[in-house]
mmCIF file of C-alpha atoms in Angstrom:
data_model
loop_
_atom_site.group_PDB
_atom_site.id
_atom_site.type_symbol
_atom_site.label_atom_id
_atom_site.label_comp_id
_atom_site.label_asym_id
_atom_site.label_seq_id
_atom_site.Cartn_x
_atom_site.Cartn_y
_atom_site.Cartn_z
ATOM 1 C CA UNK Q 177 17.200 57.409 -13.130
ATOM 2 C CA UNK Q 178 17.586 53.642 -12.768
ATOM 3 C CA UNK Q 179 18.530 53.279 -16.434
ATOM 4 C CA UNK Q 180 21.103 56.079 -16.136
ATOM 5 C CA UNK Q 181 22.558 54.391 -13.061
ATOM 6 C CA UNK Q 182 22.790 50.961 -14.696
ATOM 7 C CA UNK Q 183 24.350 52.360 -17.870
ATOM 8 C CA UNK Q 184 26.911 54.233 -15.779
ATOM 9 C CA UNK Q 185 27.817 51.145 -13.751
ATOM 10 C CA UNK Q 186 28.236 49.053 -16.905
ATOM 11 C CA UNK Q 187 30.712 51.561 -18.323
ATOM 12 C CA UNK Q 188 32.964 51.660 -15.259
ATOM 13 C CA UNK Q 189 35.239 49.157 -17.003
ATOM 14 C CA UNK Q 190 35.850 51.594 -19.876
ATOM 15 C CA UNK Q 191 39.563 52.435 -19.905
ATOM 16 C CA UNK Q 192 38.810 56.159 -20.165
ATOM 17 C CA UNK Q 193 36.485 56.003 -17.161
ATOM 18 C CA UNK Q 194 38.972 53.917 -15.174
ATOM 19 C CA UNK Q 195 41.725 56.414 -15.956
ATOM 20 C CA UNK Q 196 39.600 59.269 -14.592
ATOM 21 C CA UNK Q 197 38.741 57.221 -11.501
ATOM 22 C CA UNK Q 198 42.403 56.517 -10.737
ATOM 23 C CA UNK Q 199 43.534 60.100 -11.356
ATOM 24 C CA UNK Q 200 40.719 61.687 -9.377
ATOM 25 C CA UNK Q 201 41.093 59.219 -6.495
ATOM 26 C CA UNK Q 202 44.850 59.759 -6.204
ATOM 27 C CA UNK Q 203 44.452 63.544 -6.308
ATOM 28 C CA UNK Q 204 41.614 63.485 -3.761
ATOM 29 C CA UNK Q 205 43.583 61.293 -1.337
ATOM 30 C CA UNK Q 206 46.672 63.471 -1.799
ATOM 31 C CA UNK Q 207 44.685 66.597 -0.907
ATOM 32 C CA UNK Q 208 43.179 64.798 2.100
ATOM 33 C CA UNK Q 209 46.595 63.665 3.303
ATOM 34 C CA UNK Q 210 48.007 67.175 2.921
ATOM 35 C CA UNK Q 211 45.118 68.726 4.859
ATOM 36 C CA UNK Q 212 45.363 66.104 7.617
ATOM 37 C CA UNK Q 213 49.108 66.621 7.967
ATOM 38 C CA UNK Q 214 48.748 70.402 8.040
ATOM 39 C CA UNK Q 215 46.007 70.132 10.675
ATOM 40 C CA UNK Q 216 48.074 67.840 12.894
ATOM 41 C CA UNK Q 217 51.226 69.946 12.893
ATOM 42 C CA UNK Q 218 49.322 73.235 12.937
ATOM 43 C CA UNK Q 219 47.260 72.412 16.028
ATOM 44 C CA UNK Q 220 50.256 70.799 17.726
ATOM 45 C CA UNK Q 221 52.374 73.926 17.214
ATOM 46 C CA UNK Q 222 49.533 76.272 18.180
ATOM 47 C CA UNK Q 223 48.774 74.498 21.462
ATOM 48 C CA UNK Q 224 52.429 74.151 22.424
ATOM 49 C CA UNK Q 225 53.185 77.806 21.649
ATOM 50 C CA UNK Q 226 50.151 79.534 23.164
ATOM 51 C CA UNK Q 227 49.234 77.192 25.984
ATOM 52 C CA UNK Q 228 52.722 76.179 27.056
ATOM 53 C CA UNK Q 229 51.688 72.534 26.940
ATOM 54 C CA UNK Q 230 54.078 69.635 26.990
ATOM 55 C CA UNK Q 231 54.796 67.746 23.805
ATOM 56 C CA UNK Q 232 52.609 64.847 24.895
ATOM 57 C CA UNK Q 233 49.624 67.076 25.807
ATOM 58 C CA UNK Q 234 50.000 69.057 22.604
ATOM 59 C CA UNK Q 235 50.057 65.866 20.594
ATOM 60 C CA UNK Q 236 46.992 64.591 22.444
ATOM 61 C CA UNK Q 237 45.045 67.760 21.694
ATOM 62 C CA UNK Q 238 46.183 67.608 18.077
ATOM 63 C CA UNK Q 239 44.907 64.031 17.891
ATOM 64 C CA UNK Q 240 41.563 65.116 19.353
ATOM 65 C CA UNK Q 241 41.310 67.903 16.785
ATOM 66 C CA UNK Q 242 42.090 65.422 14.042
ATOM 67 C CA UNK Q 243 39.362 63.124 15.371
ATOM 68 C CA UNK Q 244 36.843 65.980 15.326
ATOM 69 C CA UNK Q 245 37.901 66.792 11.800
ATOM 70 C CA UNK Q 246 37.299 63.161 10.875
ATOM 71 C CA UNK Q 247 33.676 63.569 11.952
ATOM 72 C CA UNK Q 248 33.294 66.053 9.129
ATOM 73 C CA UNK Q 249 35.296 63.918 6.720
ATOM 74 C CA UNK Q 250 32.208 62.908 4.743
ATOM 75 C CA UNK Q 251 31.413 66.499 3.854
ATOM 76 C CA UNK Q 252 35.040 67.322 3.129
ATOM 77 C CA UNK Q 253 35.483 64.202 1.015
ATOM 78 C CA UNK Q 254 32.338 64.975 -0.969
ATOM 79 C CA UNK Q 255 33.415 68.593 -1.522
ATOM 80 C CA UNK Q 256 36.957 67.714 -2.581
ATOM 81 C CA UNK Q 257 35.966 64.688 -4.672
ATOM 82 C CA UNK Q 258 33.354 66.616 -6.659
ATOM 83 C CA UNK Q 259 35.754 69.537 -7.105
ATOM 84 C CA UNK Q 260 38.415 67.144 -8.421
ATOM 85 C CA UNK Q 261 36.028 65.300 -10.736
ATOM 86 C CA UNK Q 262 34.966 68.663 -12.162
ATOM 87 C CA UNK Q 263 38.516 69.074 -13.460
ATOM 88 C CA UNK Q 264 38.366 65.683 -15.210
ATOM 89 C CA UNK Q 265 34.659 65.825 -16.097
ATOM 90 C CA UNK Q 266 35.354 66.330 -19.797
ATOM 91 C CA UNK Q 267 36.887 62.869 -19.991
ATOM 92 C CA UNK Q 268 33.908 61.187 -18.301
ATOM 93 C CA UNK Q 269 31.328 63.080 -20.349
ATOM 94 C CA UNK Q 270 33.241 62.406 -23.573
ATOM 95 C CA UNK Q 271 33.507 58.678 -22.826
ATOM 96 C CA UNK Q 272 29.767 58.368 -22.163
ATOM 97 C CA UNK Q 273 28.761 60.528 -25.132
ATOM 98 C CA UNK Q 274 31.141 58.807 -27.543
ATOM 99 C CA UNK Q 275 29.565 55.443 -26.704
ATOM 100 C CA UNK Q 276 25.891 56.351 -26.293
ATOM 101 C CA UNK Q 277 25.330 59.772 -27.899
ATOM 102 C CA UNK Q 278 27.760 60.186 -30.834
ATOM 103 C CA UNK Q 279 25.846 63.062 -32.427
ATOM 104 C CA UNK Q 280 25.859 65.077 -29.200
ATOM 105 C CA UNK Q 281 29.501 64.149 -28.647
ATOM 106 C CA UNK Q 282 30.428 65.639 -32.021
ATOM 107 C CA UNK Q 283 28.609 68.868 -31.190
ATOM 108 C CA UNK Q 284 29.967 69.287 -27.645
ATOM 109 C CA UNK Q 285 32.570 71.891 -26.823
ATOM 110 C CA UNK Q 286 35.527 71.376 -24.527
ATOM 111 C CA UNK Q 287 36.023 73.553 -21.495
ATOM 112 C CA UNK Q 288 39.316 75.197 -20.669
ATOM 113 C CA UNK Q 289 41.210 73.895 -17.660
ATOM 114 C CA UNK Q 290 40.707 77.254 -15.949
ATOM 115 C CA UNK Q 291 36.919 77.067 -16.277
ATOM 116 C CA UNK Q 292 36.797 73.437 -15.132
ATOM 117 C CA UNK Q 293 38.956 74.295 -12.129
ATOM 118 C CA UNK Q 294 36.790 77.315 -11.362
ATOM 119 C CA UNK Q 295 33.648 75.182 -11.425
ATOM 120 C CA UNK Q 296 35.263 72.671 -9.092
ATOM 121 C CA UNK Q 297 36.366 75.308 -6.604
ATOM 122 C CA UNK Q 298 32.939 76.971 -6.612
ATOM 123 C CA UNK Q 299 31.327 73.569 -6.063
ATOM 124 C CA UNK Q 300 33.530 72.857 -3.035
ATOM 125 C CA UNK Q 301 32.987 76.362 -1.701
ATOM 126 C CA UNK Q 302 29.193 76.087 -1.977
ATOM 127 C CA UNK Q 303 29.113 72.697 -0.270
ATOM 128 C CA UNK Q 304 31.248 73.840 2.657
ATOM 129 C CA UNK Q 305 29.655 77.281 3.056
ATOM 130 C CA UNK Q 306 26.025 76.118 2.874
ATOM 131 C CA UNK Q 307 26.588 73.265 5.308
ATOM 132 C CA UNK Q 308 28.461 75.512 7.732
ATOM 133 C CA UNK Q 309 25.660 78.086 7.605
ATOM 134 C CA UNK Q 310 23.127 75.336 8.298
ATOM 135 C CA UNK Q 311 25.188 73.763 11.087
ATOM 136 C CA UNK Q 312 23.035 75.418 13.819
ATOM 137 C CA UNK Q 313 19.923 73.879 12.221
ATOM 138 C CA UNK Q 314 21.607 70.471 12.084
ATOM 139 C CA UNK Q 315 22.430 70.757 15.794
ATOM 140 C CA UNK Q 316 18.874 71.792 16.740
ATOM 141 C CA UNK Q 317 17.428 68.901 14.747
ATOM 142 C CA UNK Q 318 19.524 66.396 16.706
ATOM 143 C CA UNK Q 319 16.683 66.213 19.249
ATOM 144 C CA UNK Q 320 14.426 64.692 16.583
ATOM 145 C CA UNK Q 321 16.697 61.720 16.081
ATOM 146 C CA UNK Q 322 16.461 61.685 12.272
ATOM 147 C CA UNK Q 323 15.986 65.357 11.437
ATOM 148 C CA UNK Q 324 19.675 66.172 11.136
ATOM 149 C CA UNK Q 325 20.403 63.276 8.791
ATOM 150 C CA UNK Q 326 17.350 64.079 6.659
ATOM 151 C CA UNK Q 327 18.145 67.793 6.416
ATOM 152 C CA UNK Q 328 21.786 67.040 5.630
ATOM 153 C CA UNK Q 329 20.756 64.596 2.913
ATOM 154 C CA UNK Q 330 18.249 66.973 1.304
ATOM 155 C CA UNK Q 331 20.608 69.948 1.316
ATOM 156 C CA UNK Q 332 23.495 68.001 -0.177
ATOM 157 C CA UNK Q 333 21.246 66.335 -2.759
ATOM 158 C CA UNK Q 334 20.253 69.794 -3.978
ATOM 159 C CA UNK Q 335 23.876 70.980 -4.067
ATOM 160 C CA UNK Q 336 25.226 67.863 -5.763
ATOM 161 C CA UNK Q 337 22.432 67.823 -8.341
ATOM 162 C CA UNK Q 338 23.372 71.330 -9.429
ATOM 163 C CA UNK Q 339 27.081 70.503 -9.613
ATOM 164 C CA UNK Q 340 26.647 67.291 -11.610
ATOM 165 C CA UNK Q 341 24.082 68.806 -13.943
ATOM 166 C CA UNK Q 342 26.281 71.798 -14.706
ATOM 167 C CA UNK Q 343 29.227 69.532 -15.570
ATOM 168 C CA UNK Q 344 27.328 68.354 -18.644
ATOM 169 C CA UNK Q 345 25.116 71.353 -19.442
ATOM 170 C CA UNK Q 346 27.982 73.821 -19.826
ATOM 171 C CA UNK Q 347 29.375 71.657 -22.624
ATOM 172 C CA UNK Q 348 26.189 71.863 -24.659
ATOM 173 C CA UNK Q 349 24.655 75.292 -24.085
ATOM 174 C CA UNK Q 350 25.795 78.892 -23.725
ATOM 175 C CA UNK Q 351 26.158 80.322 -20.246
ATOM 176 C CA UNK Q 352 23.162 82.613 -20.839
ATOM 177 C CA UNK Q 353 20.846 79.575 -21.104
ATOM 178 C CA UNK Q 354 22.039 77.840 -17.941
ATOM 179 C CA UNK Q 355 19.699 79.696 -15.581
ATOM 180 C CA UNK Q 356 16.634 78.779 -17.633
ATOM 181 C CA UNK Q 357 17.797 75.171 -17.928
ATOM 182 C CA UNK Q 358 18.355 74.896 -14.176
ATOM 183 C CA UNK Q 359 14.848 76.200 -13.552
ATOM 184 C CA UNK Q 360 13.350 73.637 -15.911
ATOM 185 C CA UNK Q 361 15.277 70.683 -14.460
ATOM 186 C CA UNK Q 362 15.008 71.237 -10.695
ATOM 187 C CA UNK Q 363 13.317 67.916 -9.957
ATOM 188 C CA UNK Q 364 15.504 65.756 -12.196
ATOM 189 C CA UNK Q 365 18.673 67.380 -10.881
ATOM 190 C CA UNK Q 366 17.541 66.911 -7.285
ATOM 191 C CA UNK Q 367 16.848 63.230 -8.026
ATOM 192 C CA UNK Q 368 20.299 62.933 -9.574
ATOM 193 C CA UNK Q 369 21.838 64.632 -6.549
ATOM 194 C CA UNK Q 370 19.959 62.349 -4.165
ATOM 195 C CA UNK Q 371 21.265 59.265 -5.967
ATOM 196 C CA UNK Q 372 24.815 60.627 -5.921
ATOM 197 C CA UNK Q 373 24.599 61.648 -2.255
ATOM 198 C CA UNK Q 374 23.343 58.178 -1.331
ATOM 199 C CA UNK Q 375 26.365 56.639 -3.073
ATOM 200 C CA UNK Q 376 28.676 58.818 -0.978
ATOM 201 C CA UNK Q 377 27.287 57.194 2.169
ATOM 202 C CA UNK Q 378 28.162 53.634 1.068
ATOM 203 C CA UNK Q 379 31.648 52.520 2.189
ATOM 204 C CA UNK Q 380 34.056 51.878 -0.702
ATOM 205 C CA UNK Q 381 31.315 52.700 -3.219
ATOM 206 C CA UNK Q 382 31.773 56.342 -2.187
ATOM 207 C CA UNK Q 383 35.167 56.351 -3.908
ATOM 208 C CA UNK Q 384 33.480 55.807 -7.270
ATOM 209 C CA UNK Q 385 30.511 58.078 -6.517
ATOM 210 C CA UNK Q 386 31.881 61.191 -8.303
ATOM 211 C CA UNK Q 387 32.622 59.275 -11.509
ATOM 212 C CA UNK Q 388 29.296 57.423 -11.454
ATOM 213 C CA UNK Q 389 27.517 60.703 -10.724
ATOM 214 C CA UNK Q 390 29.147 62.460 -13.692
ATOM 215 C CA UNK Q 391 28.229 59.556 -15.984
ATOM 216 C CA UNK Q 392 24.628 59.532 -14.703
ATOM 217 C CA UNK Q 393 24.390 63.290 -15.244
ATOM 218 C CA UNK Q 394 25.435 62.794 -18.864
ATOM 219 C CA UNK Q 395 22.750 60.177 -19.468
ATOM 220 C CA UNK Q 396 20.073 62.245 -17.766
ATOM 221 C CA UNK Q 397 20.981 65.371 -19.724
ATOM 222 C CA UNK Q 398 20.699 63.655 -23.089
ATOM 223 C CA UNK Q 399 17.643 61.570 -22.200
ATOM 224 C CA UNK Q 400 15.582 64.436 -20.822
ATOM 225 C CA UNK Q 401 12.331 65.099 -22.723
ATOM 226 C CA UNK Q 402 12.759 67.626 -25.496
ATOM 227 C CA UNK Q 403 11.099 70.980 -24.831
#
């Protein structure tokens, strides 16, 4: 894991990796801005129309709603960022494989844009749905002080490990073999997901977390013990 992390960090200066970082970051921020704008005007219009509130009260409530939404920004950012990086994952995987694993790079197959987009949307959907379903548990665990944070971390490590692992695996094995591969790599994928989730919690570093995670997943896939 440490070696995969260090190799990924060292390659961040690669022009192909930098290009993916810039594209994915701009797209992620654009989606965030669009959602924030829609939320602001949507809540403002809803309150003013149904509750006959003044413009100032409606705006205040809209601001409060936006603040509440910001509390869930980490989850939303993680879901959107991983979904976006899934679309550009080919470029990250290719850059890492071309430099470190040329034989595997030559044998890899490209994914269609539709399949990459589908993987990204399913990833975002899983992250949001699972965390929403577990929200009551997170609330109950608040009384423990650390239980909520621990549960949140473990759940999202599991989810992220699957997403990152699949980004690479689907380029090197048929879909029929994915289930068996996932079963054989549960621990390594969870470790990968834990490392990626931890990066998402670090200010500023979280912007690069999806790219670093995809690069780490590539190293871990090709360095796994042969079975």
